[in-house]
Coordinates of C-alpha atoms in Angstrom, one line a residue:
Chain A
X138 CA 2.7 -4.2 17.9
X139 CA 2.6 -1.2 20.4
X140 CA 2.6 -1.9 24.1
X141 CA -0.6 -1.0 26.3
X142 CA 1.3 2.5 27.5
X143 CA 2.5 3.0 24.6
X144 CA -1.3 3.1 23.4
X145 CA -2.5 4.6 26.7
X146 CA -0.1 7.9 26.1
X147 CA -1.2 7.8 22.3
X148 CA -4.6 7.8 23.2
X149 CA -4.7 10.2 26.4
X150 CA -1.1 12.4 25.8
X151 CA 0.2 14.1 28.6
X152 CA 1.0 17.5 28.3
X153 CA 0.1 18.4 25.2
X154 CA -0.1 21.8 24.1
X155 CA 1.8 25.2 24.1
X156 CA 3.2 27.4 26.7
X157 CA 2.6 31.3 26.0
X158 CA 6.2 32.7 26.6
X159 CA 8.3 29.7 27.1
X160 CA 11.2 29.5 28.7
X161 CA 12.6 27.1 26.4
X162 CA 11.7 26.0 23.1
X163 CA 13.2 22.9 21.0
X164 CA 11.9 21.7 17.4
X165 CA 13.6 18.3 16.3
X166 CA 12.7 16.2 13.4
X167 CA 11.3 17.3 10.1
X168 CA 8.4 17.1 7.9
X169 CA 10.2 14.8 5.1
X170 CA 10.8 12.2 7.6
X171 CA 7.8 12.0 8.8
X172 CA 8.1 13.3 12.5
X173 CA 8.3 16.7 14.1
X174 CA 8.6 17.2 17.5
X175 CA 8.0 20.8 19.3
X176 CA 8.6 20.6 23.4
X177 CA 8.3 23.8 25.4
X178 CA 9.4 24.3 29.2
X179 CA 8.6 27.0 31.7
X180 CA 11.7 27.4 34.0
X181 CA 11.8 28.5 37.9
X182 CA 14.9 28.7 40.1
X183 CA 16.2 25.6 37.3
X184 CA 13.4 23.9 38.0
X185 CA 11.3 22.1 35.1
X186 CA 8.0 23.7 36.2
X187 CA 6.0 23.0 33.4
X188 CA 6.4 21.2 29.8
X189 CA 3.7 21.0 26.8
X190 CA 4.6 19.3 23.4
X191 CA 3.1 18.7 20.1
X192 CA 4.4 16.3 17.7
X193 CA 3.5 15.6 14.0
X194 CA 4.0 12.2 13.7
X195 CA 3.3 8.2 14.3
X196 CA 1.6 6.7 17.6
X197 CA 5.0 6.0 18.7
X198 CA 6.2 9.9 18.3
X199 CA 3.1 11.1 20.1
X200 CA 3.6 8.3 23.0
X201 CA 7.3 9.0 23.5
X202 CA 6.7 13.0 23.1
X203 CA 3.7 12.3 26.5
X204 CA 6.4 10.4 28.1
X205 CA 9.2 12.5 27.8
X206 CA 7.2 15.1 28.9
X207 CA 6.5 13.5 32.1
X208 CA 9.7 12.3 32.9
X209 CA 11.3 15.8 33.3
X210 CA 8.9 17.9 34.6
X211 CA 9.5 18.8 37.8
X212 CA 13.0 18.0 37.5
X213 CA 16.1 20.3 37.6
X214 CA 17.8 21.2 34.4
X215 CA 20.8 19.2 35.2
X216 CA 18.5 15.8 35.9
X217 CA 16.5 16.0 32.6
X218 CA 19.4 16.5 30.5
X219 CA 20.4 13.1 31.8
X220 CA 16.9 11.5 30.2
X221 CA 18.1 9.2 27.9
X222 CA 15.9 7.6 24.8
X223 CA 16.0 4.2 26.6
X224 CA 14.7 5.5 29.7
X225 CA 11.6 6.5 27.5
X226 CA 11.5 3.4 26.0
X227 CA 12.0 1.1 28.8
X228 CA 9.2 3.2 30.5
X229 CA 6.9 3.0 27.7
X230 CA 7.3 -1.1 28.0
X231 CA 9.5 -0.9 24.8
X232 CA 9.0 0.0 21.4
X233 CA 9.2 -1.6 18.1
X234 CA 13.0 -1.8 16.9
X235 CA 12.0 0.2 14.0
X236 CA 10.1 2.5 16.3
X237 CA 13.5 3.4 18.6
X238 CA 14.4 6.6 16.3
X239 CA 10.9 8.1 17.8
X240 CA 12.2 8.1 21.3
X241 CA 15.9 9.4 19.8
X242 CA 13.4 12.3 18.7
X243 CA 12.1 12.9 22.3
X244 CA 15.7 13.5 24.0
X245 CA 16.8 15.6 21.6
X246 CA 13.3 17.9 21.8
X247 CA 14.2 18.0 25.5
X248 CA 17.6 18.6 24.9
X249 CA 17.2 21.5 22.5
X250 CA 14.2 23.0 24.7
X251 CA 16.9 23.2 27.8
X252 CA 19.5 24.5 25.2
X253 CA 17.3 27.1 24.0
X254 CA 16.5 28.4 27.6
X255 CA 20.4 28.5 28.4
X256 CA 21.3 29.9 25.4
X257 CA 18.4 33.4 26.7
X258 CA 19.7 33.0 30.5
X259 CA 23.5 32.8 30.1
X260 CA 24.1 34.1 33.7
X261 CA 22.6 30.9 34.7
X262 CA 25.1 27.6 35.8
Chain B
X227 CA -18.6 -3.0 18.0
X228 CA -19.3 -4.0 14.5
X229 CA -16.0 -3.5 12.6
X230 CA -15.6 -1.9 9.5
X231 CA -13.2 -3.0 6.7
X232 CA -12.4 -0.6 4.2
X233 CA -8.9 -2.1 3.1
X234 CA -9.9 -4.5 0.3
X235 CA -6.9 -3.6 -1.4
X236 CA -4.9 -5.1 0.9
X237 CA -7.2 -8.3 0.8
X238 CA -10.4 -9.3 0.4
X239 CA -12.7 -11.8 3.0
X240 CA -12.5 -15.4 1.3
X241 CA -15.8 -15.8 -0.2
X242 CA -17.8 -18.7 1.6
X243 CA -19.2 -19.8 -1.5
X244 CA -15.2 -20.2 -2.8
X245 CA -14.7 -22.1 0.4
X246 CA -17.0 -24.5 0.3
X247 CA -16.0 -25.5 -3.4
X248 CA -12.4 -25.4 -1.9
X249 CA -13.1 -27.6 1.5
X250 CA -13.8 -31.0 -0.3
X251 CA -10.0 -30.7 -1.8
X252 CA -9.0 -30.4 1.5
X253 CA -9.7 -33.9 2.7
X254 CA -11.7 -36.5 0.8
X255 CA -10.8 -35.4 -2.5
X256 CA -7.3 -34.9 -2.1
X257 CA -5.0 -36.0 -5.3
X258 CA -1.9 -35.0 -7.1
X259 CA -3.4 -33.9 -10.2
X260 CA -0.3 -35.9 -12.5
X261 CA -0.9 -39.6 -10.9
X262 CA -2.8 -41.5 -13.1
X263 CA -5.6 -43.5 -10.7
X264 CA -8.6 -42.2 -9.8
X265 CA -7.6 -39.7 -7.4
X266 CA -5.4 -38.0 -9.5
X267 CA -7.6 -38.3 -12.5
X268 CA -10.3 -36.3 -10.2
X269 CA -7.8 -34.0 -9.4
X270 CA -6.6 -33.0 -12.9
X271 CA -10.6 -32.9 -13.9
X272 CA -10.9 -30.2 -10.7
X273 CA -8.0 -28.2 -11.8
X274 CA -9.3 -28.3 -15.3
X275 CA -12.7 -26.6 -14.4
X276 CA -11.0 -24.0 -12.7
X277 CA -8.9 -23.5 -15.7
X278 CA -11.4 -23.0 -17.7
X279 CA -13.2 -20.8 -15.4
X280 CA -9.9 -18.1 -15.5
X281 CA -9.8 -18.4 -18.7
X282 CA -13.5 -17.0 -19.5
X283 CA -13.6 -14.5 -16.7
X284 CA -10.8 -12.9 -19.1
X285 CA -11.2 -13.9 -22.3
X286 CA -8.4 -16.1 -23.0
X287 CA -8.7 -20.1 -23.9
X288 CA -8.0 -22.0 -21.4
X289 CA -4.3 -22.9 -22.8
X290 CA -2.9 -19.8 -22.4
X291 CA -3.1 -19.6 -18.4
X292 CA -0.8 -20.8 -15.8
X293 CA -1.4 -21.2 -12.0
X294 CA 1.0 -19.5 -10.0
X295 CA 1.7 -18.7 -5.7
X296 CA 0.3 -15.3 -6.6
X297 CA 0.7 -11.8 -8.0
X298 CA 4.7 -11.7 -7.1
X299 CA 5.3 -14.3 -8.9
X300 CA 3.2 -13.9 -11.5
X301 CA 5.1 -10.4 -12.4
X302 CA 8.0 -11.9 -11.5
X303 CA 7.8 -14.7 -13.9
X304 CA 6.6 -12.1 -16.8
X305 CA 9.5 -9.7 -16.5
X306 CA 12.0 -12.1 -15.9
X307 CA 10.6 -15.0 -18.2
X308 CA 10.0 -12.6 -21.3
X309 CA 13.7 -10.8 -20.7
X310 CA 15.9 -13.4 -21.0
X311 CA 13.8 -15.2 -23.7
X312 CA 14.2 -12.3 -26.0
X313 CA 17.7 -11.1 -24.6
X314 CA 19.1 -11.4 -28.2
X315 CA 16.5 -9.0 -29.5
X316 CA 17.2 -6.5 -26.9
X317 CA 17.4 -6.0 -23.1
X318 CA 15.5 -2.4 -23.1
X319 CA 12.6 -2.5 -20.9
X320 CA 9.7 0.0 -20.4
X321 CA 7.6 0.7 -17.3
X322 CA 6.7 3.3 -15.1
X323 CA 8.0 4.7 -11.3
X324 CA 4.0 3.9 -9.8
X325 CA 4.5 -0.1 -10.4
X326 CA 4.0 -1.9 -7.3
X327 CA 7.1 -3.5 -5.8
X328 CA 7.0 -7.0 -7.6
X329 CA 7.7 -4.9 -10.6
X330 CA 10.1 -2.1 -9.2
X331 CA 12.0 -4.7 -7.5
X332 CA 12.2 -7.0 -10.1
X333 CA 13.3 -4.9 -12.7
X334 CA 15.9 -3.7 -10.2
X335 CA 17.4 -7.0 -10.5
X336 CA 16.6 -7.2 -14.1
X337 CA 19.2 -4.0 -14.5
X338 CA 21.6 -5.6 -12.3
X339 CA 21.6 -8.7 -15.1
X340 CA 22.8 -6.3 -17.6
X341 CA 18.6 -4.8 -18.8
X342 CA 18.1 -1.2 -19.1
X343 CA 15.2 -0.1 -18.5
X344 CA 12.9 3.3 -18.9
X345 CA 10.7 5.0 -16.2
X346 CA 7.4 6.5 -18.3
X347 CA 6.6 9.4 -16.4
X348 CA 3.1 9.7 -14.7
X349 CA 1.0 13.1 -14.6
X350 CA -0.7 14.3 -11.3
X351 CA -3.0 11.8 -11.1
X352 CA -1.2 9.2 -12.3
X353 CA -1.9 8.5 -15.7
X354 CA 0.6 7.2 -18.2
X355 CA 0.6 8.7 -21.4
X356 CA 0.7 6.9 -24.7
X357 CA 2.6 9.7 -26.7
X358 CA 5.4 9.1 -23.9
X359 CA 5.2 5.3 -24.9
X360 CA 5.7 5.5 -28.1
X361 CA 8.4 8.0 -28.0
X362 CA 10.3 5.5 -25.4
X363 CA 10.1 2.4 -27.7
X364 CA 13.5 1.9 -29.5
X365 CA 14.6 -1.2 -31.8
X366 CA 16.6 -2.4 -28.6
X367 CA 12.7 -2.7 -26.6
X368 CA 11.9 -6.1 -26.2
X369 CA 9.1 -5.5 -22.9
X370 CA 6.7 -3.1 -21.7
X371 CA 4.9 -3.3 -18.2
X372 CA 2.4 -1.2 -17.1
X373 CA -0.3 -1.7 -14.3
X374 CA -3.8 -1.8 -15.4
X375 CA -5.1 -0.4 -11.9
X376 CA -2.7 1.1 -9.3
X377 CA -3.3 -0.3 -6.1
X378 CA -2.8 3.2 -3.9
X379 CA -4.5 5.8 -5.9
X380 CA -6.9 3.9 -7.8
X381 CA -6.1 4.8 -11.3
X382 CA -6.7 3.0 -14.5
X383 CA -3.8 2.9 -16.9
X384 CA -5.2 3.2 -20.2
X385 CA -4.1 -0.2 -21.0
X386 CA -5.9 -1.0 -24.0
X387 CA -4.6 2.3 -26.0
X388 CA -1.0 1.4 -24.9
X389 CA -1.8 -2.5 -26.3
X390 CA -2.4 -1.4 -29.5
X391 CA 0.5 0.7 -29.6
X392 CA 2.9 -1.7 -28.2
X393 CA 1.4 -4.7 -30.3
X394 CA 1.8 -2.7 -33.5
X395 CA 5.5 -1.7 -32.5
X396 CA 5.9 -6.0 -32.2
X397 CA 6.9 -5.5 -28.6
X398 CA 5.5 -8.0 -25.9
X399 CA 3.3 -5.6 -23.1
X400 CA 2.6 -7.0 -19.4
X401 CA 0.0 -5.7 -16.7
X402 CA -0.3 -6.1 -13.9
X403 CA -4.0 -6.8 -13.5
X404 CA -4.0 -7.4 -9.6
X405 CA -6.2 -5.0 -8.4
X406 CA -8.2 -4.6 -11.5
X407 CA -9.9 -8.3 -11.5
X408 CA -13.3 -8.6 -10.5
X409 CA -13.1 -4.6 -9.8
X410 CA -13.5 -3.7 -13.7
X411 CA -14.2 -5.8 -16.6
X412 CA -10.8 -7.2 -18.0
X413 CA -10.3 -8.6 -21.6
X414 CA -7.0 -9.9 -22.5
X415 CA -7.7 -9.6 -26.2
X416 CA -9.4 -6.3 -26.0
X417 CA -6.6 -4.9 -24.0
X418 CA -4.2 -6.6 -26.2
X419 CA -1.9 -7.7 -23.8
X420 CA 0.4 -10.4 -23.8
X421 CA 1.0 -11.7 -20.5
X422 CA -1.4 -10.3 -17.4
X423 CA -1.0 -11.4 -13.8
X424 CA -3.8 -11.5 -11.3
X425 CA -3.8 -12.4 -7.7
X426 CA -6.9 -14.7 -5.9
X427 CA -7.3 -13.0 -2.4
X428 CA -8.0 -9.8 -4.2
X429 CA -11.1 -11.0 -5.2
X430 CA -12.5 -12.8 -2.3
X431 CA -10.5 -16.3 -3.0
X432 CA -7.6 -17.9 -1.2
X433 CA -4.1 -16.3 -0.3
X434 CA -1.5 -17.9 -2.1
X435 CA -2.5 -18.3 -5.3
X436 CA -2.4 -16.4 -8.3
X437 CA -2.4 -16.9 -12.4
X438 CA 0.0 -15.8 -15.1
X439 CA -2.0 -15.2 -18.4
X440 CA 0.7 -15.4 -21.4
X441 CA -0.9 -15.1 -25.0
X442 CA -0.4 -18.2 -27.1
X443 CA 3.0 -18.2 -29.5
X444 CA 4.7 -15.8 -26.7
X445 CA 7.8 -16.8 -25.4
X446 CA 9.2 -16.9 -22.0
X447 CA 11.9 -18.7 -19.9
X448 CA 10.6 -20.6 -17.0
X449 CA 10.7 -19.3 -13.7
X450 CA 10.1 -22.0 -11.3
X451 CA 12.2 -25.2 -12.7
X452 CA 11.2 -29.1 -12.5
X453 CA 8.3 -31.6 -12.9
X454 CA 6.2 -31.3 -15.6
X455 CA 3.3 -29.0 -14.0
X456 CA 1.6 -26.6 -16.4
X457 CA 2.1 -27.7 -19.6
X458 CA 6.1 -27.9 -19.0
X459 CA 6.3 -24.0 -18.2
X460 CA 5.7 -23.6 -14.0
X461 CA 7.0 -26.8 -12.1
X462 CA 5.5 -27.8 -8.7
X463 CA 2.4 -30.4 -8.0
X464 CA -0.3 -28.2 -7.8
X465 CA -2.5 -26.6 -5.2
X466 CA -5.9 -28.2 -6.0
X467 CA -7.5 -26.5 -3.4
X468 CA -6.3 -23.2 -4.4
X469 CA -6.5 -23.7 -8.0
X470 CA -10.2 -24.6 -7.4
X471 CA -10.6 -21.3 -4.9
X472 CA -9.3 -19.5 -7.7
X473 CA -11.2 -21.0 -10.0
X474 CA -14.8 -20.4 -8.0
X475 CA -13.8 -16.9 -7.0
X476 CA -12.9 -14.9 -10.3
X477 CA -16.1 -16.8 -11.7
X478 CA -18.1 -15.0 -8.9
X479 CA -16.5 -11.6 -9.2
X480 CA -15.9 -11.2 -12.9
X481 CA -19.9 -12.6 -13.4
X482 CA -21.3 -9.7 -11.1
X483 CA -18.4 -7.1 -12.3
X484 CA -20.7 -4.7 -13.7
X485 CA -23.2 -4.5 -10.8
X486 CA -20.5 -4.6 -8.0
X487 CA -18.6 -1.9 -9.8
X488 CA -21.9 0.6 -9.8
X489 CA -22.3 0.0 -6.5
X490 CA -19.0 0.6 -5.2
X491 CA -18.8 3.5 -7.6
X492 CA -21.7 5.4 -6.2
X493 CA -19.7 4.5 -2.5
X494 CA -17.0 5.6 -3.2
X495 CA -18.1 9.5 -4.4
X496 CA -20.4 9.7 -1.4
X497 CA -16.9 8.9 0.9
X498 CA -15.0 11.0 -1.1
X499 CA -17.4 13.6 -1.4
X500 CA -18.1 13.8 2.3
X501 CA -14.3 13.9 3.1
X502 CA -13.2 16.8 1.2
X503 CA -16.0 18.8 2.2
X504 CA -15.9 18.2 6.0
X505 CA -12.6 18.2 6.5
X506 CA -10.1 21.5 5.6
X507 CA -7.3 21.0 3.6
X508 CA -7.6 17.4 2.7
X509 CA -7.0 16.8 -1.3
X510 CA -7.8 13.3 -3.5
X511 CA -5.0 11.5 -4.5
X512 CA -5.6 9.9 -8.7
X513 CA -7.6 10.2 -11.3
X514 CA -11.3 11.6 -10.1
X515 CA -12.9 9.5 -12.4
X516 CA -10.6 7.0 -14.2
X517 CA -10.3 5.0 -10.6
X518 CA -10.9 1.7 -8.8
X519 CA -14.6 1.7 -7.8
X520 CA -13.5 1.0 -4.5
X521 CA -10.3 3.7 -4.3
X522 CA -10.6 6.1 -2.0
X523 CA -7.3 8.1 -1.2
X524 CA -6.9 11.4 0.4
X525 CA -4.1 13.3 1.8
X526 CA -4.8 15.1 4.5
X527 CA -1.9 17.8 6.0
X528 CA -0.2 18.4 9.3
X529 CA -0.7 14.6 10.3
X530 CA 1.1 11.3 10.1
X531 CA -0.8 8.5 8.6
X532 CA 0.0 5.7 11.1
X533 CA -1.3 7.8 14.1
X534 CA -4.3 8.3 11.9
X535 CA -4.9 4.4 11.0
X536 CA -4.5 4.0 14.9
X537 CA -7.2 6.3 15.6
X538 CA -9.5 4.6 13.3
X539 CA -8.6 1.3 14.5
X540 CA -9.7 2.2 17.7
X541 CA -13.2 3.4 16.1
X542 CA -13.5 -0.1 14.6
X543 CA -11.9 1.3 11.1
X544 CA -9.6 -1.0 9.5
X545 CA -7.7 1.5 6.5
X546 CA -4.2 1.9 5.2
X547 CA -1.8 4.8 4.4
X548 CA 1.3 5.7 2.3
X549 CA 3.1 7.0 5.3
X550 CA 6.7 6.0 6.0
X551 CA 5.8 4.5 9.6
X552 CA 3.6 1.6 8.1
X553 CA 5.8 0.9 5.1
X554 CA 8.8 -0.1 7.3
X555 CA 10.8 2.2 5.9
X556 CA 11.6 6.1 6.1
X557 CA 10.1 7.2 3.0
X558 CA 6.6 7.4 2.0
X559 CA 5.0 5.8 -0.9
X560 CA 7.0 6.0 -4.1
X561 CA 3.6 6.1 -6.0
X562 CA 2.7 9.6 -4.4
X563 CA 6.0 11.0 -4.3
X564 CA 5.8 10.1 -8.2
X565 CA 2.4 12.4 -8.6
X566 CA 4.2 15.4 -7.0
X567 CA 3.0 15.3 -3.4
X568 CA 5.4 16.8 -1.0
X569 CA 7.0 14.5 2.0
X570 CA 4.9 16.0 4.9
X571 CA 1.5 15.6 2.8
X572 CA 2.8 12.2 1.5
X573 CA 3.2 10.7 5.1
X574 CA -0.3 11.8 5.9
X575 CA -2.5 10.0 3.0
X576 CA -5.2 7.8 4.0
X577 CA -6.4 4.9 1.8
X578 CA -10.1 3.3 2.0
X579 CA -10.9 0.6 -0.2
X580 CA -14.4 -0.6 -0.4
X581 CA -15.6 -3.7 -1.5
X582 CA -18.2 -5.9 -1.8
X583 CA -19.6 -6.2 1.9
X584 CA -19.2 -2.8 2.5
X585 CA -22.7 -0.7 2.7
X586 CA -24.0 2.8 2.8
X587 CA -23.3 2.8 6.8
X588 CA -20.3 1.6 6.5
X589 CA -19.3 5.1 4.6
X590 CA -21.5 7.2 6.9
X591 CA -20.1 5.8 9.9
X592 CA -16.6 6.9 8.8
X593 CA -17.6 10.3 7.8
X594 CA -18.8 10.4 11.1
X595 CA -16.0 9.9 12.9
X596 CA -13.2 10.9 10.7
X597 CA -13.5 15.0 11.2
X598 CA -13.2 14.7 14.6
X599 CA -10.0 12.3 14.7
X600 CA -8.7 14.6 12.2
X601 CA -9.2 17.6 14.1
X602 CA -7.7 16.2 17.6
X603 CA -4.5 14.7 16.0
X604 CA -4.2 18.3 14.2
X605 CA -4.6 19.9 17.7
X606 CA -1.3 17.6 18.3
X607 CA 0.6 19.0 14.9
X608 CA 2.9 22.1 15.4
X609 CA 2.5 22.1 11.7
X610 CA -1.0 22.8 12.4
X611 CA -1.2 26.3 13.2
X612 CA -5.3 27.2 12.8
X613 CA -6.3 25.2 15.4

């Protein structure tokens, strides 16, 4: 049912982990549902330098929490706020239709993460 | 890699025994069981055996069971069959939340037609109480449907306590018997029961077939409407090959019951055993003693059960969960949200079901490799915060 990257970033995650004095910090999801989804970024010059997640949740969750991951780092804060779930998706080779809300997850981590960095460096852009 | 099944209680490898008596009704001696040559006289003498066969693995006469497509139907035909045959009795039902879904959903449906119906509660592992039964029965109570053996957590209902209660209170009682057959010995007239259904690929016969036992003098509507199939009450020529696959399996399992159920037994509290104490904050789900010899079902907290039954996959571990990611829906299993567990811990049960092929290294092989699936899938969790 899952696509061979999806399995490949469930298997071998990206980025997974915790960064010691984060930038950022964003926690989506919640326990009753069945997914939780913590994403960290370290920020330089509004530059994504580094990202680390960890997710409570299905193989899907854990895939599109790796991809994610990899999709902004190194990217300006402006850029990964554009990362939309179907861009996850589309480069995990698609997900199960009941499996799409786990990549609604991931943009949101991201978007929360970046949220929570502006909300401690207001004198940035 | 040598795989390892431990979800018999999803289904159970057809026995090849059960499919070589089933493989001649496949070709040469085909034969619609109601014509009246010799084909059809051969296949009315076939389905006859098997008859008989059902009939003594459960200690009913042969006239008192019906061949159905399976363990849906079978409950659905109970609940709906014995409602609206006694509807000017009463329309109360009474069942409980941990039914499987051929129940819940049916007695949905049954409310919608104008039934009421009462939810027994269950205690922490499960059980059903008989005090709460009898306190439920009103004069309007016309049914009562309770599960002899839950297929999640493994625990036994204690039907034949509630069948004497309910038979003296001259209300008709159903179970659902589906994962009990061939797992624990099951007598219809010990239990006092008045309809059972049972379900073949549970026990190592075909899929798609299943039996409705309903007591003789009970009444209930017909379900399935048109020829004359078994004895006038389920229409529809009938599946010789399955009938005789039914027939040949719950001979098999319900002759070595006993035996198999040790076995399993002394299985199943080695897996159990070596779970819980390997692996922190893991609890059992049911009844620690009053359970399916083959039940095994832990939670185990901070993960999801899908990414767990993944993992084992991948280590050649075929198991099951409760979680909401392999129910197709977004909440986990009603039956252990109805014994108190939480959301988070009820998404991240694991269920093993042994059965009859399974063999001491089939459990030590999983205990060997579970911990440390656990423990990297934790190291993911940011509920997880010992790691």
């Amino acid at each position: 049912m899952y696509s061979e990257t999806v399995m490949d970033h469930f298997t071998h995650p990206r980025n997974m982990g915790e960064i010691p004095n984060a930038s950022g910090t964003g926690t989506v999801g919640n326990a009753k549902c069945g997914d939780i989804m913590k994403i960290d970024i370290q920020v330089e010059d509004g530059i994504i330098k580094d990202v680390k997640f960890k997710t409570f949740g299905c193989g899907a969750a854990i895939a599109t929490s790796s991809m994610a991951s990899e999709m902004v780092k190194g990217k300006s804060l402006s850029e990964a706020l554009k990362l939309t779930n179907l861009a996850v998706a589309e480069a995990l080779g698609g997900l199960p239709p009941v499996k799409m809300h786990c990549s609604m997850l991931a943009e949101e981590a991201i978007r929360a993460a970046i949220e929570d960095y502006m909300a401690k460096h207001p004198e940035q852009p | 890699m040598s795989r390892i099944y431990l979800d018999h209680a999803a289904t159970t490898p057809m026995d090849p025994d059960v499919l070589n008596a089933m493989l001649p009704y496949m070709g040469a001696r085909f034969g619609n069981a109601s014509s009246i040559h010799a084909e059809g006289r051969n296949a009315q003498r076939a389905v006859d055996t098997a008859r008989k066969q059902l009939a003594a693995a459960i200690g009913a006469d042969a006239g008192e069971v019906y061949f159905t497509s399976g363990g849906t139907e079978s409950d659905n035909w109970a609940l709906k069959g014995a409602a609206f045959a006694n509807r000017a009795k009463g329309t109360h039902i009474i069942s409980t939340p941990i039914e499987h879904h051929a129940v819940l959903h049916t007695l949905d449906w049954l409310q919608k037609q104008g039934f009421t119906v009462t939810f027994l509660p269950v205690d922490g592992d499960g059980l059903v109480k008989a005090s709460d039964l009898e306190r439920a029965i009103t004069p309007e109570t016309i049914l009562v449907s309770v599960m002899a053996a839950n297929n999640e957590i493994g625990t036994l209902e204690p039907i034949q306590e509630l069948g004497a209660l309910v038979r003296e209170r001259g209300v008709l009682f159903h179970t659902d018997a589906v994962q009990a057959i061939g797992a624990i010995p099951v007598d219809v007239r010990e239990w006092q029961v008045d309809m059972l259904s049972l379900s073949a690929h549970k026990f190592h016969g075909p899929m798609g077939m299943g039996a409705l036992y309903i007591r003789k003098g009970v009444s209930v509507e017909r379900l399935v409407h048109g020829g004359a199939q078994e004895r006038g009450r389920r229409a529809s020529t009938e599946n010789l090959p399955g009938i005789v696959g039914l027939g040949s399996a719950i001979e098999k399992a319900c002759g070595g019951v006993c035996e198999n159920a040790a076995r399993l037994t002394a299985l199943r509290e080695k897996l159990i055993q070596g779970i819980l104490s390997a692996i922190p904050e893991t609890r059992l789900n049911g009844h620690p003693t009053l359970r399916l010899p083959g039940n095994v079902n832990i939670s185990i907290r901070y993960i999801e059960g899908e990414a767990l039954l993944l993992r084992l996959d991948m280590a050649g571990i075929s198991a099951s969960s409760g979680s909401a990611c392999t129910s197709g829906s977004l909440d986990p299993s009603h039956v252990l949200l109805a014994i108190g567990l939480d959301h988070a811990t009820a998404h991240g049960s694991l269920r093993l079901s042994l059965g009859t092929g399974n063999q001491l290294q089939d459990v030590e092989q999983t205990l060997a490799v579970l911990p440390g699936i656990v423990e990297s899938l934790r190291a993911m969790s940011p509920l997880y915060t010992r790691g």
